[in-house]
């Protein structure tokens, strides 16, 4: 937990990471934890709706290309759910053409971070959606 000032008083904000690639997922998780977030991970999109209902995260960071249920299909389910639709969801993907970005925005993503990630820039991008610590 380097870089976290425990005297700040607030509670860490929670991020749900949805990514099927284990190495990529571990990288995101480690990076976000070092940035001071409380992180929960899902290796498949299939359980995510249930996980979000049980414990709504402050932000979801989501891969797009996943077996079973893609990120685009999952975001449509989230945006159609009255209890979950207000939660911010960011796509992390190498689908980065202007057409891809428009398709992701149209599907309901709040933003887009390109793969491959660089940890420092990744944290800066994520902090633009939500800061690591909530109010005291
Ligand atoms: Mn994937």
PDB file of C-alpha atoms in Angstrom, residues 16-62:
ATOM      1  CA  UNK A  16     -14.536  -3.855  -9.667  1.00  0.00           C
ATOM      2  CA  UNK A  17     -12.082  -5.120 -12.304  1.00  0.00           C
ATOM      3  CA  UNK A  18     -13.616  -7.387 -14.984  1.00  0.00           C
ATOM      4  CA  UNK A  19     -10.927  -8.979 -17.178  1.00  0.00           C
ATOM      5  CA  UNK A  20     -10.617 -12.549 -18.453  1.00  0.00           C
ATOM      6  CA  UNK A  21      -6.843 -12.485 -18.998  1.00  0.00           C
ATOM      7  CA  UNK A  22      -5.266 -13.432 -15.677  1.00  0.00           C
ATOM      8  CA  UNK A  23      -1.978 -11.566 -16.166  1.00  0.00           C
ATOM      9  CA  UNK A  24      -3.766  -8.439 -17.330  1.00  0.00           C
ATOM     10  CA  UNK A  25      -6.227  -8.697 -14.441  1.00  0.00           C
ATOM     11  CA  UNK A  26      -3.457  -9.087 -11.861  1.00  0.00           C
ATOM     12  CA  UNK A  27      -1.680  -6.073 -13.356  1.00  0.00           C
ATOM     13  CA  UNK A  28      -4.808  -3.902 -13.111  1.00  0.00           C
ATOM     14  CA  UNK A  29      -5.520  -5.076  -9.574  1.00  0.00           C
ATOM     15  CA  UNK A  30      -1.984  -4.492  -8.299  1.00  0.00           C
ATOM     16  CA  UNK A  31      -1.800  -1.112  -9.952  1.00  0.00           C
ATOM     17  CA  UNK A  32      -5.152   0.057  -8.549  1.00  0.00           C
ATOM     18  CA  UNK A  33      -4.384  -1.283  -5.059  1.00  0.00           C
ATOM     19  CA  UNK A  34      -1.068   0.552  -5.069  1.00  0.00           C
ATOM     20  CA  UNK A  35      -3.031   3.633  -6.111  1.00  0.00           C
ATOM     21  CA  UNK A  36      -5.075   3.334  -2.928  1.00  0.00           C
ATOM     22  CA  UNK A  37      -8.302   1.801  -4.222  1.00  0.00           C
ATOM     23  CA  UNK A  38     -10.151  -1.155  -2.701  1.00  0.00           C
ATOM     24  CA  UNK A  39     -10.305  -3.670  -5.556  1.00  0.00           C
ATOM     25  CA  UNK A  40     -12.572  -6.635  -6.279  1.00  0.00           C
ATOM     26  CA  UNK A  41     -11.943  -8.782  -9.351  1.00  0.00           C
ATOM     27  CA  UNK A  42     -14.055 -10.867 -11.717  1.00  0.00           C
ATOM     28  CA  UNK A  43     -12.567 -13.159 -14.373  1.00  0.00           C
ATOM     29  CA  UNK A  44     -15.799 -13.368 -16.343  1.00  0.00           C
ATOM     30  CA  UNK A  45     -18.639 -10.999 -17.140  1.00  0.00           C
ATOM     31  CA  UNK A  46     -21.163 -13.667 -16.183  1.00  0.00           C
ATOM     32  CA  UNK A  47     -21.153 -13.050 -12.397  1.00  0.00           C
ATOM     33  CA  UNK A  48     -20.797  -9.295 -12.541  1.00  0.00           C
ATOM     34  CA  UNK A  49     -24.451  -8.265 -12.291  1.00  0.00           C
ATOM     35  CA  UNK A  50     -24.838 -10.370  -9.125  1.00  0.00           C
ATOM     36  CA  UNK A  51     -21.571  -9.020  -7.700  1.00  0.00           C
ATOM     37  CA  UNK A  52     -22.643  -5.427  -8.367  1.00  0.00           C
ATOM     38  CA  UNK A  53     -26.015  -6.003  -6.705  1.00  0.00           C
ATOM     39  CA  UNK A  54     -24.432  -7.566  -3.643  1.00  0.00           C
ATOM     40  CA  UNK A  55     -21.827  -4.868  -3.210  1.00  0.00           C
ATOM     41  CA  UNK A  56     -22.139  -1.889  -5.567  1.00  0.00           C
ATOM     42  CA  UNK A  57     -18.659  -0.624  -6.534  1.00  0.00           C
ATOM     43  CA  UNK A  58     -17.822   3.041  -7.005  1.00  0.00           C
ATOM     44  CA  UNK A  59     -16.365   2.267 -10.434  1.00  0.00           C
ATOM     45  CA  UNK A  60     -16.146  -0.706 -12.809  1.00  0.00           C
ATOM     46  CA  UNK A  61     -13.066  -1.175 -15.002  1.00  0.00           C
ATOM     47  CA  UNK A  62     -13.959  -3.600 -17.763  1.00  0.00           C
TER      48      UNK A  62
END
